[in-house]
PDB file of C-alpha atoms in Angstrom:
ATOM      1  CA  MET A1351     -97.621 -68.909 185.322  1.00  0.00           C
ATOM      2  CA  LEU A1352     -96.206 -66.244 187.575  1.00  0.00           C
ATOM      3  CA  MET A1353     -99.429 -64.212 187.396  1.00  0.00           C
ATOM      4  CA  LYS A1354    -101.578 -67.255 188.202  1.00  0.00           C
ATOM      5  CA  ARG A1355     -99.356 -68.005 191.164  1.00  0.00           C
ATOM      6  CA  LEU A1356     -99.485 -64.381 192.550  1.00  0.00           C
ATOM      7  CA  VAL A1357    -103.268 -64.232 192.220  1.00  0.00           C
ATOM      8  CA  PHE A1358    -103.630 -67.702 193.736  1.00  0.00           C
ATOM      9  CA  ASN A1359    -101.037 -67.262 196.457  1.00  0.00           C
ATOM     10  CA  ARG A1360    -102.048 -63.716 197.510  1.00  0.00           C
ATOM     11  CA  PRO A1361    -105.767 -63.312 196.730  1.00  0.00           C
ATOM     12  CA  PHE A1362    -106.016 -60.246 199.061  1.00  0.00           C
ATOM     13  CA  LEU A1363    -103.630 -58.306 196.642  1.00  0.00           C
ATOM     14  CA  ALA A1364    -105.686 -59.161 193.664  1.00  0.00           C
ATOM     15  CA  MET A1365    -108.809 -58.026 195.594  1.00  0.00           C
ATOM     16  CA  ALA A1366    -107.097 -54.850 196.632  1.00  0.00           C
ATOM     17  CA  SER A1367    -105.984 -54.152 193.017  1.00  0.00           C
ATOM     18  CA  LEU A1368    -109.503 -54.724 191.789  1.00  0.00           C
ATOM     19  CA  LYS A1369    -110.897 -52.296 194.479  1.00  0.00           C
ATOM     20  CA  ALA A1370    -108.294 -49.690 193.541  1.00  0.00           C
ATOM     21  CA  TYR A1371    -109.133 -50.057 189.915  1.00  0.00           C
ATOM     22  CA  LEU A1372    -112.921 -49.746 190.542  1.00  0.00           C
ATOM     23  CA  LEU A1373    -112.357 -46.806 192.813  1.00  0.00           C
ATOM     24  CA  TRP A1374    -110.205 -45.103 190.180  1.00  0.00           C
ATOM     25  CA  ARG A1375    -112.715 -45.877 187.451  1.00  0.00           C
ATOM     26  CA  CYS A1376    -115.597 -44.413 189.489  1.00  0.00           C
ATOM     27  CA  SER A1377    -113.718 -41.393 190.570  1.00  0.00           C
ATOM     28  CA  PHE A1378    -112.568 -40.816 186.982  1.00  0.00           C
ATOM     29  CA  GLY A1379    -116.177 -41.088 185.938  1.00  0.00           C
ATOM     30  CA  LEU A1380    -117.140 -38.558 188.602  1.00  0.00           C
ATOM     31  CA  THR A1381    -114.259 -36.324 187.432  1.00  0.00           C
ATOM     32  CA  LYS A1382    -115.425 -36.476 183.866  1.00  0.00           C
ATOM     33  CA  ARG A1383    -119.036 -35.667 184.963  1.00  0.00           C
ATOM     34  CA  PHE A1384    -117.729 -32.766 187.063  1.00  0.00           C
ATOM     35  CA  LEU A1385    -115.686 -31.337 184.234  1.00  0.00           C
ATOM     36  CA  PHE A1386    -118.646 -31.732 181.920  1.00  0.00           C
ATOM     37  CA  LEU A1387    -120.918 -29.893 184.297  1.00  0.00           C
ATOM     38  CA  LEU A1388    -118.161 -27.262 184.829  1.00  0.00           C
ATOM     39  CA  CYS A1389    -118.007 -26.696 181.105  1.00  0.00           C
ATOM     40  CA  MET A1390    -121.766 -26.603 180.718  1.00  0.00           C
ATOM     41  CA  MET A1391    -122.362 -23.988 183.462  1.00  0.00           C
ATOM     42  CA  PRO A1392    -121.302 -20.948 181.292  1.00  0.00           C
ATOM     43  CA  MET A1393    -123.558 -22.182 178.493  1.00  0.00           C
ATOM     44  CA  ALA A1394    -126.499 -22.506 180.849  1.00  0.00           C
ATOM     45  CA  LEU A1395    -125.891 -18.999 182.188  1.00  0.00           C
ATOM     46  CA  TRP A1396    -125.499 -17.651 178.673  1.00  0.00           C
ATOM     47  CA  ALA A1397    -128.845 -19.337 177.760  1.00  0.00           C
ATOM     48  CA  GLN A1398    -130.506 -17.717 180.750  1.00  0.00           C
ATOM     49  CA  THR A1399    -129.243 -14.221 179.870  1.00  0.00           C
ATOM     50  CA  ASP A1400    -130.542 -14.493 176.318  1.00  0.00           C
ATOM     51  CA  ALA A1401    -133.987 -15.655 177.411  1.00  0.00           C
ATOM     52  CA  ALA A1402    -136.837 -13.321 176.355  1.00  0.00           C
ATOM     53  CA  PRO A1403    -137.799 -10.668 178.911  1.00  0.00           C
ATOM     54  CA  GLN A1404    -140.789 -11.490 181.014  1.00  0.00           C
ATOM     55  CA  LEU A1405    -144.219  -9.902 180.559  1.00  0.00           C
ATOM     56  CA  ALA A1406    -145.030 -10.132 184.248  1.00  0.00           C
ATOM     57  CA  GLY A1407    -144.248  -6.902 186.129  1.00  0.00           C
ATOM     58  CA  VAL A1408    -145.490  -3.384 186.566  1.00  0.00           C
ATOM     59  CA  TRP A1409    -145.485  -1.244 183.460  1.00  0.00           C
ATOM     60  CA  GLN A1410    -145.931   2.482 183.063  1.00  0.00           C
ATOM     61  CA  GLN A1411    -147.273   3.907 179.785  1.00  0.00           C
ATOM     62  CA  ILE A1412    -145.083   6.425 177.965  1.00  0.00           C
ATOM     63  CA  GLN A1413    -145.623   8.671 175.006  1.00  0.00           C
ATOM     64  CA  VAL A1414    -143.019   9.995 172.672  1.00  0.00           C
ATOM     65  CA  VAL A1415    -144.076  13.422 171.404  1.00  0.00           C
ATOM     66  CA  LYS A1416    -141.125  13.973 169.061  1.00  0.00           C
ATOM     67  CA  GLN A1417    -138.441  11.562 168.041  1.00  0.00           C
ATOM     68  CA  LYS A1418    -135.545  13.551 169.663  1.00  0.00           C
ATOM     69  CA  GLN A1419    -137.362  14.345 172.933  1.00  0.00           C
ATOM     70  CA  HIS A1420    -137.427  12.168 175.984  1.00  0.00           C
ATOM     71  CA  PRO A1421    -140.585  10.205 176.373  1.00  0.00           C
ATOM     72  CA  VAL A1422    -143.346  11.567 178.684  1.00  0.00           C
ATOM     73  CA  LYS A1423    -144.461   9.218 181.447  1.00  0.00           C
ATOM     74  CA  LEU A1424    -148.234   9.076 181.583  1.00  0.00           C
ATOM     75  CA  PRO A1425    -150.142   8.395 184.846  1.00  0.00           C
ATOM     76  CA  VAL A1426    -151.180   5.002 183.663  1.00  0.00           C
ATOM     77  CA  TRP A1427    -149.809   1.607 184.862  1.00  0.00           C
ATOM     78  CA  LYS A1428    -150.487  -2.010 183.979  1.00  0.00           C
ATOM     79  CA  VAL A1429    -149.818  -4.835 186.346  1.00  0.00           C
ATOM     80  CA  LEU A1430    -149.277  -8.154 184.785  1.00  0.00           C
ATOM     81  CA  GLN A1431    -148.979 -10.745 187.554  1.00  0.00           C
ATOM     82  CA  GLU A1432    -147.243 -14.199 187.144  1.00  0.00           C
ATOM     83  CA  SER A1433    -150.556 -15.776 188.232  1.00  0.00           C
ATOM     84  CA  GLY A1434    -152.107 -14.502 185.023  1.00  0.00           C
ATOM     85  CA  ALA A1435    -154.193 -11.631 186.539  1.00  0.00           C
ATOM     86  CA  PHE A1436    -153.850  -8.152 185.127  1.00  0.00           C
ATOM     87  CA  CYS A1437    -155.187  -4.678 185.831  1.00  0.00           C
ATOM     88  CA  THR A1438    -154.706  -1.221 184.379  1.00  0.00           C
ATOM     89  CA  PHE A1439    -154.983   1.746 186.561  1.00  0.00           C
ATOM     90  CA  LEU A1440    -154.466   5.458 186.497  1.00  0.00           C
ATOM     91  CA  ILE A1441    -153.973   8.286 188.856  1.00  0.00           C
ATOM     92  CA  ALA A1442    -156.890  10.648 188.127  1.00  0.00           C
ATOM     93  CA  ASN A1443    -155.972  13.841 189.922  1.00  0.00           C
ATOM     94  CA  GLN A1444    -153.355  15.766 191.912  1.00  0.00           C
ATOM     95  CA  SER A1445    -154.633  14.245 195.213  1.00  0.00           C
ATOM     96  CA  GLY A1446    -153.559  10.795 194.025  1.00  0.00           C
ATOM     97  CA  GLN A1447    -156.955   9.200 193.559  1.00  0.00           C
ATOM     98  CA  SER A1448    -156.396   6.040 191.532  1.00  0.00           C
ATOM     99  CA  ILE A1449    -158.939   4.171 189.339  1.00  0.00           C
ATOM    100  CA  ILE A1450    -158.801   0.694 188.008  1.00  0.00           C
ATOM    101  CA  THR A1451    -159.721   0.993 184.390  1.00  0.00           C
ATOM    102  CA  ASN A1452    -159.465  -2.527 183.171  1.00  0.00           C
ATOM    103  CA  GLU A1453    -158.939  -5.876 184.885  1.00  0.00           C
ATOM    104  CA  GLY A1454    -159.107  -9.611 184.125  1.00  0.00           C
ATOM    105  CA  ARG A1455    -156.739 -12.429 183.248  1.00  0.00           C
ATOM    106  CA  TYR A1456    -154.094 -12.640 180.496  1.00  0.00           C
ATOM    107  CA  GLU A1457    -152.604 -15.569 178.723  1.00  0.00           C
ATOM    108  CA  ARG A1458    -149.326 -15.502 176.789  1.00  0.00           C
ATOM    109  CA  LEU A1459    -149.789 -17.381 173.471  1.00  0.00           C
ATOM    110  CA  ASN A1460    -146.256 -17.013 172.113  1.00  0.00           C
ATOM    111  CA  ASP A1461    -143.231 -14.656 172.110  1.00  0.00           C
ATOM    112  CA  SER A1462    -145.180 -11.908 170.412  1.00  0.00           C
ATOM    113  CA  THR A1463    -148.910 -12.317 171.406  1.00  0.00           C
ATOM    114  CA  TYR A1464    -150.951 -12.445 174.524  1.00  0.00           C
ATOM    115  CA  VAL A1465    -154.674 -12.235 175.156  1.00  0.00           C
ATOM    116  CA  GLU A1466    -156.404 -10.238 177.846  1.00  0.00           C
ATOM    117  CA  HIS A1467    -159.645 -11.858 179.075  1.00  0.00           C
ATOM    118  CA  VAL A1468    -161.419  -8.755 180.253  1.00  0.00           C
ATOM    119  CA  THR A1469    -163.661  -9.109 183.304  1.00  0.00           C
ATOM    120  CA  GLY A1470    -164.064  -5.387 184.097  1.00  0.00           C
ATOM    121  CA  SER A1471    -163.635  -2.127 182.286  1.00  0.00           C
ATOM    122  CA  ILE A1472    -164.861   1.375 183.088  1.00  0.00           C
ATOM    123  CA  THR A1473    -163.274   2.861 179.891  1.00  0.00           C
ATOM    124  CA  ASP A1474    -165.057   0.445 177.491  1.00  0.00           C
ATOM    125  CA  PRO A1475    -167.838  -1.689 179.111  1.00  0.00           C
ATOM    126  CA  ASP A1476    -168.329  -3.423 175.756  1.00  0.00           C
ATOM    127  CA  LEU A1477    -164.997  -5.135 176.308  1.00  0.00           C
ATOM    128  CA  VAL A1478    -166.211  -7.048 179.442  1.00  0.00           C
ATOM    129  CA  GLY A1479    -166.481 -10.758 178.677  1.00  0.00           C
ATOM    130  CA  HIS A1480    -164.406 -10.430 175.482  1.00  0.00           C
ATOM    131  CA  ASP A1481    -160.853 -11.158 174.597  1.00  0.00           C
ATOM    132  CA  ASN A1482    -158.384  -8.454 173.552  1.00  0.00           C
ATOM    133  CA  VAL A1483    -155.594  -9.932 171.456  1.00  0.00           C
ATOM    134  CA  ILE A1484    -152.356  -7.905 171.940  1.00  0.00           C
ATOM    135  CA  SER A1485    -149.313  -8.156 169.767  1.00  0.00           C
ATOM    136  CA  TYR A1486    -146.123  -7.073 171.567  1.00  0.00           C
ATOM    137  CA  ARG A1487    -142.502  -6.572 170.899  1.00  0.00           C
ATOM    138  CA  PHE A1488    -139.713  -5.861 173.414  1.00  0.00           C
ATOM    139  CA  LYS A1489    -137.423  -2.991 172.666  1.00  0.00           C
ATOM    140  CA  GLY A1490    -134.992  -3.992 175.319  1.00  0.00           C
ATOM    141  CA  PRO A1491    -135.666  -5.872 178.557  1.00  0.00           C
ATOM    142  CA  ASP A1492    -137.614  -2.967 180.085  1.00  0.00           C
ATOM    143  CA  ARG A1493    -139.439  -1.352 177.153  1.00  0.00           C
ATOM    144  CA  LEU A1494    -142.519  -2.902 175.514  1.00  0.00           C
ATOM    145  CA  GLU A1495    -144.372  -1.870 172.408  1.00  0.00           C
ATOM    146  CA  VAL A1496    -147.949  -3.227 171.937  1.00  0.00           C
ATOM    147  CA  HIS A1497    -150.595  -2.943 169.334  1.00  0.00           C
ATOM    148  CA  TYR A1498    -154.112  -4.189 169.253  1.00  0.00           C
ATOM    149  CA  GLN A1499    -157.453  -3.846 167.502  1.00  0.00           C
ATOM    150  CA  ILE A1500    -160.416  -3.387 169.869  1.00  0.00           C
ATOM    151  CA  PRO A1501    -163.539  -5.008 168.239  1.00  0.00           C
ATOM    152  CA  GLY A1502    -165.517  -2.224 166.563  1.00  0.00           C
ATOM    153  CA  ALA A1503    -162.760   0.373 166.569  1.00  0.00           C
ATOM    154  CA  THR A1504    -161.783   1.958 163.283  1.00  0.00           C
ATOM    155  CA  HIS A1505    -158.035   2.186 164.049  1.00  0.00           C
ATOM    156  CA  GLU A1506    -155.387   0.062 165.660  1.00  0.00           C
ATOM    157  CA  GLY A1507    -154.249   1.024 169.107  1.00  0.00           C
ATOM    158  CA  ARG A1508    -150.471   1.466 169.762  1.00  0.00           C
ATOM    159  CA  GLU A1509    -148.851   1.885 173.111  1.00  0.00           C
ATOM    160  CA  THR A1510    -145.426   1.927 174.607  1.00  0.00           C
ATOM    161  CA  TRP A1511    -144.723   0.821 178.169  1.00  0.00           C
ATOM    162  CA  VAL A1512    -141.645   0.916 180.386  1.00  0.00           C
ATOM    163  CA  ARG A1513    -141.013  -1.510 183.280  1.00  0.00           C
ATOM    164  CA  VAL A1514    -141.290   0.059 186.746  1.00  0.00           C
ATOM    165  CA  LYS A1515    -138.355  -1.076 188.871  1.00  0.00           C
ATOM    166  CA  LEU A1516    -138.002  -0.784 192.606  1.00  0.00           C
ATOM    167  CA  GLN A1517    -135.591   1.910 193.530  1.00  0.00           C
ATOM    168  CA  MET A1518    -133.826   1.380 196.906  1.00  0.00           C
ATOM    169  CA  PRO A1519    -133.447   4.453 199.004  1.00  0.00           C
ATOM    170  CA  SER A1520    -129.956   5.845 199.202  1.00  0.00           C
ATOM    171  CA  ASP A1521    -128.162   7.711 201.955  1.00  0.00           C
ATOM    172  CA  GLU A1522    -128.516  10.905 199.919  1.00  0.00           C
ATOM    173  CA  ASP A1523    -132.347  10.797 199.999  1.00  0.00           C
TER     174      ASP A1523
END
């Protein structure tokens, strides 16, 4: 009876209590959502750091002569653009003349295979208009091992590439 009388005699208190309750409920919901997102952030960052390295970038071919020696960097580079275009070029002589040896488009099929659709090649003109299926494996985020079988070749090609990174000039340079 007392409750009925309070609500009936003072309707503004009942309305204020209802608003306070709804405000608390909404803010509690927001707090729960905020805490949930706060807890999920480290997991999202963890997932991003474990993501597979990207193929796109500039790569330089290396050759390991002996197991205990440092790899030798060859004057051959491959550019895999995010747009799907690729080219391979080399520096032909001491004066710095560069030659594009292969070019075309590439398509990543899965985490271990991509296909180069070759539109130009001075090293093997028979490749033009054909697809070169390349199997790859990352040996760290900046080292890539590839192997492929060029149609008509008797042996499988194997190459190792390292990612070329921009080095910022320092005060000591």
